[in-house]
Coordinates of C-alpha atoms and ligand atoms in Angstrom, one line a residue:
M33 CA 0.0 0.0 0.0
P34 CA 1.2 3.6 -0.7
E35 CA 2.4 5.2 2.5
A36 CA 1.9 8.8 3.7
Q37 CA 5.0 10.7 4.7
M38 CA 6.2 14.3 5.3
V39 CA 7.8 15.7 2.1
G40 CA 9.1 19.2 2.9
S41 CA 6.3 20.9 4.8
S42 CA 3.4 18.9 3.4
L43 CA 2.0 15.4 3.8
E44 CA 2.2 13.5 0.5
V45 CA 1.5 10.0 -0.5
R46 CA 4.7 8.3 -1.4
R47 CA 4.1 5.5 -3.8
P48 CA 6.5 2.5 -4.2
L49 CA 8.4 2.4 -7.5
L50 CA 6.6 -0.7 -8.7
E51 CA 3.0 -1.7 -8.0
V52 CA 1.5 -4.9 -9.4
R53 CA -2.2 -4.9 -9.1
H54 CA -4.5 -7.9 -9.7
L55 CA -2.3 -9.4 -12.3
V56 CA -3.8 -12.2 -14.3
K57 CA -2.4 -14.4 -17.1
R58 CA -4.2 -17.2 -18.9
F59 CA -2.6 -19.0 -21.8
P60 CA -4.9 -20.6 -24.4
V61 CA -4.4 -24.3 -24.6
G62 CA -4.7 -26.1 -28.0
G63 CA -3.7 -23.1 -30.1
L64 CA -4.9 -19.5 -30.2
F65 CA -8.6 -20.5 -30.6
G66 CA -8.6 -23.4 -28.1
K67 CA -11.4 -23.2 -25.6
K68 CA -9.4 -24.3 -22.6
Q69 CA -7.1 -22.0 -20.7
L70 CA -4.2 -22.4 -18.5
H71 CA -4.5 -20.2 -15.4
A72 CA -0.9 -19.4 -14.9
V73 CA -1.3 -16.3 -12.7
T74 CA -4.5 -15.3 -10.8
D75 CA -5.0 -12.0 -9.1
V76 CA -1.4 -11.3 -8.0
S77 CA -0.7 -8.0 -6.2
F78 CA 2.4 -6.6 -4.5
T79 CA 4.7 -3.7 -4.3
L80 CA 8.5 -3.3 -4.7
D81 CA 10.4 -0.2 -3.8
R82 CA 14.0 1.0 -4.3
G83 CA 16.4 -0.7 -1.9
E84 CA 14.0 -3.5 -1.1
V85 CA 14.1 -7.2 -1.8
V86 CA 10.8 -9.0 -2.2
A87 CA 10.9 -12.8 -2.7
L88 CA 8.4 -14.9 -4.7
V89 CA 8.6 -18.4 -3.4
G90 CA 6.8 -21.6 -4.3
E91 CA 7.1 -24.9 -6.2
S92 CA 7.7 -25.2 -10.0
G93 CA 4.6 -24.2 -11.9
S94 CA 3.3 -21.8 -9.1
G95 CA 3.5 -18.8 -11.4
K96 CA 6.6 -17.1 -10.0
S97 CA 8.6 -16.8 -13.2
T98 CA 5.5 -16.0 -15.3
T99 CA 4.8 -13.0 -12.9
A100 CA 8.3 -11.7 -13.6
R101 CA 8.0 -12.2 -17.3
L102 CA 4.7 -10.3 -17.3
I103 CA 6.4 -7.3 -15.6
V104 CA 9.0 -7.0 -18.3
R105 CA 6.4 -7.8 -20.9
L106 CA 7.9 -11.0 -22.3
Y107 CA 4.2 -12.0 -22.0
E108 CA 1.3 -9.7 -22.2
P109 CA -1.0 -9.9 -19.1
T110 CA -4.7 -11.0 -19.6
S111 CA -5.7 -8.3 -17.1
G112 CA -4.4 -6.2 -14.2
E113 CA -2.1 -3.2 -13.8
I114 CA 1.6 -2.7 -13.6
I115 CA 2.3 0.7 -12.2
F116 CA 5.9 1.8 -12.6
D117 CA 6.9 5.2 -11.2
G118 CA 3.2 6.3 -11.2
K119 CA 2.4 5.1 -14.8
D120 CA 0.6 2.0 -15.9
I121 CA 3.1 0.5 -18.3
L122 CA 0.4 -1.7 -19.8
K123 CA -1.2 1.3 -21.4
T124 CA 2.0 1.8 -23.5
E125 CA 2.8 -0.1 -26.7
P126 CA 5.4 -2.8 -25.7
R127 CA 7.9 -1.6 -28.3
K128 CA 7.6 2.1 -27.4
A129 CA 8.0 1.5 -23.7
S130 CA 10.8 -1.0 -24.0
L131 CA 14.0 1.1 -24.2
S132 CA 13.2 3.5 -21.4
F133 CA 11.5 0.9 -19.2
R134 CA 14.3 -1.6 -19.7
G135 CA 16.8 1.0 -18.8
R136 CA 15.2 1.1 -15.3
V137 CA 14.0 -2.5 -14.9
Q138 CA 16.3 -5.5 -15.8
M139 CA 15.9 -9.2 -15.6
I140 CA 18.5 -11.9 -14.9
F141 CA 17.7 -15.6 -15.5
Q142 CA 18.4 -19.0 -14.0
D143 CA 20.8 -20.2 -16.6
P144 CA 23.6 -17.6 -17.0
F145 CA 25.2 -19.7 -19.8
G146 CA 22.0 -19.6 -21.9
S147 CA 21.6 -15.8 -21.4
L148 CA 25.2 -15.0 -22.6
S149 CA 26.3 -15.2 -26.2
P150 CA 29.0 -17.9 -26.6
N151 CA 30.5 -16.1 -29.6
H152 CA 31.4 -12.8 -27.9
S153 CA 33.8 -11.8 -25.2
I154 CA 32.5 -10.7 -21.8
G155 CA 33.8 -7.2 -22.5
F156 CA 31.8 -7.0 -25.8
Q157 CA 28.6 -8.2 -24.0
L158 CA 28.9 -5.5 -21.4
E159 CA 29.7 -2.8 -23.9
R160 CA 26.5 -3.3 -25.9
P161 CA 23.9 -2.2 -23.2
I162 CA 26.2 0.7 -22.2
R163 CA 26.2 2.0 -25.8
I164 CA 22.5 1.2 -26.5
H165 CA 21.4 3.0 -23.3
K166 CA 24.0 5.7 -23.7
R167 CA 25.5 5.2 -20.3
A168 CA 29.0 6.3 -21.5
R169 CA 30.3 7.9 -24.7
G170 CA 33.7 7.3 -26.4
E171 CA 35.8 4.2 -26.4
A172 CA 37.8 5.0 -23.3
A173 CA 34.7 5.9 -21.2
V174 CA 32.9 2.7 -22.3
R175 CA 36.0 0.6 -21.5
A176 CA 36.3 2.2 -18.1
K177 CA 32.6 1.5 -17.4
V178 CA 33.1 -2.2 -18.4
Y179 CA 36.0 -2.6 -16.0
E180 CA 34.1 -0.8 -13.2
L181 CA 31.1 -3.2 -13.7
L182 CA 33.3 -6.2 -13.6
E183 CA 35.0 -5.0 -10.4
T184 CA 31.6 -4.3 -8.9
A185 CA 30.5 -7.8 -9.7
G186 CA 33.6 -9.2 -8.1
L187 CA 35.2 -10.3 -11.4
N188 CA 38.9 -9.5 -11.1
P189 CA 41.2 -8.6 -12.6
P190 CA 38.7 -6.8 -14.9
E191 CA 41.0 -6.4 -17.9
E192 CA 41.6 -10.2 -18.0
M193 CA 37.9 -11.0 -17.4
A194 CA 36.8 -8.7 -20.2
R195 CA 38.9 -10.7 -22.7
K196 CA 37.4 -14.1 -21.7
Y197 CA 34.5 -15.9 -23.3
P198 CA 31.6 -17.5 -21.3
F199 CA 32.9 -21.0 -21.7
E200 CA 36.0 -20.0 -19.9
L201 CA 34.1 -19.0 -16.7
S202 CA 32.6 -21.0 -13.9
G203 CA 28.9 -21.0 -13.3
G204 CA 29.2 -18.5 -10.5
Q205 CA 31.3 -16.2 -12.6
R206 CA 28.8 -16.3 -15.5
Q207 CA 26.0 -15.3 -13.1
R208 CA 28.1 -12.4 -11.9
V209 CA 28.6 -11.4 -15.6
A210 CA 24.8 -11.5 -16.0
I211 CA 24.4 -9.3 -13.0
A212 CA 27.1 -6.9 -14.3
R213 CA 25.3 -6.7 -17.6
A214 CA 22.1 -5.9 -15.9
L215 CA 23.9 -3.2 -13.9
A216 CA 25.3 -1.7 -17.1
V217 CA 22.1 0.3 -17.7
E218 CA 22.0 1.5 -14.1
P219 CA 18.6 -0.1 -13.3
E220 CA 16.5 0.7 -10.3
I221 CA 14.9 -2.7 -10.2
I222 CA 16.3 -6.2 -11.1
L223 CA 14.0 -9.2 -11.5
A224 CA 16.1 -12.2 -10.6
D225 CA 14.6 -15.5 -11.7
E226 CA 16.2 -18.3 -9.7
P227 CA 19.6 -16.7 -10.0
V228 CA 21.5 -19.1 -7.8
S229 CA 19.6 -22.4 -8.3
M230 CA 22.0 -23.7 -10.9
L231 CA 25.1 -22.8 -8.9
D232 CA 27.0 -25.0 -6.5
V233 CA 26.0 -24.4 -2.9
S234 CA 29.5 -23.2 -2.1
I235 CA 29.2 -20.2 -4.5
R236 CA 25.5 -19.4 -4.0
M237 CA 26.3 -17.3 -1.0
G238 CA 28.7 -15.1 -2.9
V239 CA 26.0 -14.2 -5.5
L240 CA 23.4 -13.6 -2.8
N241 CA 25.9 -11.3 -0.9
L242 CA 26.5 -9.4 -4.2
M243 CA 22.8 -8.8 -4.6
H244 CA 22.5 -7.7 -0.9
R245 CA 25.4 -5.3 -1.4
L246 CA 23.8 -3.8 -4.5
K247 CA 20.6 -3.3 -2.6
E248 CA 22.4 -1.6 0.3
E249 CA 24.9 0.5 -1.6
R250 CA 23.0 1.4 -4.8
G251 CA 19.4 1.2 -3.6
I252 CA 18.5 -1.3 -6.2
G253 CA 15.2 -3.1 -5.6
F254 CA 15.2 -6.9 -6.3
L255 CA 12.3 -9.2 -7.1
Y256 CA 14.0 -12.5 -6.0
I257 CA 12.3 -15.6 -7.4
T258 CA 13.2 -18.8 -5.8
H259 CA 12.0 -22.2 -4.5
D260 CA 14.7 -21.9 -1.7
L261 CA 13.0 -20.5 1.4
A262 CA 16.3 -20.4 3.4
S263 CA 17.8 -18.0 0.8
A264 CA 14.6 -15.9 0.7
R265 CA 14.7 -15.6 4.5
Y266 CA 18.4 -14.5 4.3
L267 CA 18.0 -12.0 1.5
A268 CA 14.4 -10.7 1.3
D269 CA 12.7 -8.1 3.3
R270 CA 9.3 -9.4 2.4
T271 CA 8.2 -12.8 1.0
L272 CA 5.2 -13.8 -1.0
V273 CA 4.3 -17.5 -1.2
M274 CA 2.7 -18.6 -4.5
Y275 CA 0.7 -21.8 -5.1
A276 CA -1.0 -22.7 -8.4
G277 CA -0.9 -19.1 -9.7
H278 CA -2.2 -17.5 -6.4
V279 CA -0.4 -15.6 -3.6
V280 CA -1.5 -17.6 -0.6
E281 CA 0.5 -15.9 2.1
A282 CA 2.7 -12.7 2.3
G283 CA 4.6 -11.0 5.0
E284 CA 7.8 -9.7 6.4
S285 CA 10.3 -12.6 5.6
V286 CA 11.5 -13.5 9.1
D287 CA 8.0 -13.3 10.6
L288 CA 6.5 -15.4 7.8
M289 CA 9.2 -18.1 8.0
D290 CA 9.2 -18.2 11.8
N291 CA 5.5 -18.1 12.1
P292 CA 3.9 -19.6 9.0
Q293 CA 0.1 -19.7 9.1
H294 CA -1.0 -21.0 5.8
P295 CA -1.0 -24.9 5.5
Y296 CA 0.9 -24.6 2.2
T297 CA 3.7 -22.4 3.7
Q298 CA 3.9 -24.8 6.6
L299 CA 4.3 -27.7 4.1
L300 CA 7.1 -25.8 2.2
L301 CA 8.9 -25.0 5.4
S302 CA 8.7 -28.6 6.6
A303 CA 11.1 -29.5 3.9
V304 CA 13.7 -26.8 4.9
P305 CA 16.5 -28.2 7.1
N306 CA 16.6 -26.4 10.5
P307 CA 20.1 -26.5 12.0
R308 CA 18.8 -25.6 15.4
A309 CA 16.3 -28.5 15.4
G310 CA 19.0 -30.8 13.9
L311 CA 16.6 -32.2 11.3
R312 CA 13.5 -30.4 10.0
T313 CA 11.3 -27.5 11.2
R314 CA 8.0 -29.4 11.4
E315 CA 6.4 -32.2 9.4
V316 CA 3.2 -31.5 7.6
Q317 CA 1.6 -34.3 5.7
A318 CA 0.1 -33.3 2.3
R319 CA -1.9 -35.6 0.2
G320 CA -2.9 -35.6 -3.4
E321 CA -1.5 -33.9 -6.4
I322 CA -0.9 -30.2 -7.4
P323 CA -4.2 -29.3 -9.2
S324 CA -4.4 -28.9 -12.9
L325 CA -4.1 -25.2 -13.9
I326 CA -6.3 -25.9 -17.0
N327 CA -9.8 -24.7 -16.0
P328 CA -9.2 -25.2 -12.3
P329 CA -12.2 -25.9 -10.0
P330 CA -13.5 -23.1 -7.7
G331 CA -12.4 -22.9 -4.1
C332 CA -9.0 -22.9 -2.5
P333 CA -6.3 -24.2 -4.9
F334 CA -4.6 -26.1 -2.1
A335 CA -7.8 -28.0 -1.1
P336 CA -6.9 -31.3 -2.9
R337 CA -3.6 -31.5 -0.8
C338 CA -4.5 -29.7 2.4
P339 CA -4.4 -31.7 5.6
R340 CA -6.9 -29.3 7.2
V341 CA -9.4 -29.1 4.3
M342 CA -13.0 -28.2 5.2
P343 CA -16.1 -28.5 3.1
Q344 CA -16.2 -24.8 2.1
C345 CA -12.6 -24.9 0.9
R346 CA -13.7 -27.0 -2.1
H347 CA -16.2 -24.4 -3.5
T348 CA -15.3 -21.0 -2.1
M349 CA -12.1 -19.0 -2.6
P350 CA -11.0 -17.7 0.8
E351 CA -10.7 -13.9 1.2
V352 CA -7.6 -12.1 2.2
A353 CA -7.2 -11.9 6.0
Q354 CA -4.6 -10.0 8.1
V355 CA -2.8 -12.1 10.8
G356 CA -0.1 -9.6 11.8
P357 CA 1.1 -6.1 11.2
D358 CA 2.4 -6.9 7.7
H359 CA 1.3 -10.5 7.4
W360 CA -1.6 -11.6 5.1
L361 CA -3.0 -14.9 3.8
R362 CA -5.9 -16.6 2.1
C363 CA -7.3 -19.5 4.1
H364 CA -10.7 -20.3 5.5
L365 CA -9.0 -21.1 8.8
F366 CA -8.5 -17.3 9.1
P367 CA -11.7 -15.5 8.1
P368 CA -11.3 -11.7 7.5
G369 CA -11.6 -9.8 10.7
Ligands
SF4_128 FE1 -6.5 -25.7 3.6 FE2 -9.0 -24.8 3.4 FE3 -7.0 -23.2 4.2 FE4 -7.2 -24.0 1.6 S1 -8.6 -22.7 2.7 S2 -5.4 -23.9 2.9 S3 -7.9 -26.1 1.9 S4 -7.8 -25.0 5.3

């Protein structure tokens, strides 16, 4: 929600940089004229501000990555609003909006090898966005900017790294190059889609710490998409839990992880090793399968698997209820009010 604050001598409403409102994406199944639809994202809303990390967590197919792709318009939403810096970007033609918007919002992907060209040096791949977005002019200034980006991303010595090709780098170094390339346009927000899930455990922490430093030192906001709740707890200020295209629980990360209320969040956390407990946080038994996203039945999407399912869960979607100062969920166990 926008927050009111004193600006100069007057009270103004300060809006977050990015507001996603009631975002919906349905894909036609069986071609463009197919009658069935896959409900990939249903009524997703959240905000993301400068210098903030918001995590989207959930299993594969929960709609996390689709949500990020909708924000950068790799897919066009079925409905909803994406307000960036006070303007609904969906009211602008995708091509017209792209250069200025992508100069402020960047995306990095799970597979850094796939997102880098194997035929060009790292230096060349960093120069391109600098030139396209006019972040430096002249050969010397562009080269200096490339070296600065490599150093920022922890790739040293920068002169040597700039001459290398992607196949000469480790997975962690390639993801650092992807982050450096995103930084080349001086973005205010980075959408990071599973940025460490393909990396060895030993080098994940280095990339997470780099993101944390960029948040702290440059005020960059991150949408951190992951199925790893432990890293979300470490990195994110707030966490949204997605299931079958819906946000089922959202809140301040530490509170949500220490005090999960939704049966699905409890299920997810039951699989996270807890060093203090020696084994696992708690065991929650879930039955059944993840529901089909093609023409899903009404009611709570978690009902087929929920150990606490009630009759109304199968036909009525729960409303949003507040269970803490910044803690929300959708579950009939917590009726609004
Ligand atoms: Fe379980 Fe019902 Fe809550 Fe859904 S609404 S999570 S089925 S108790």
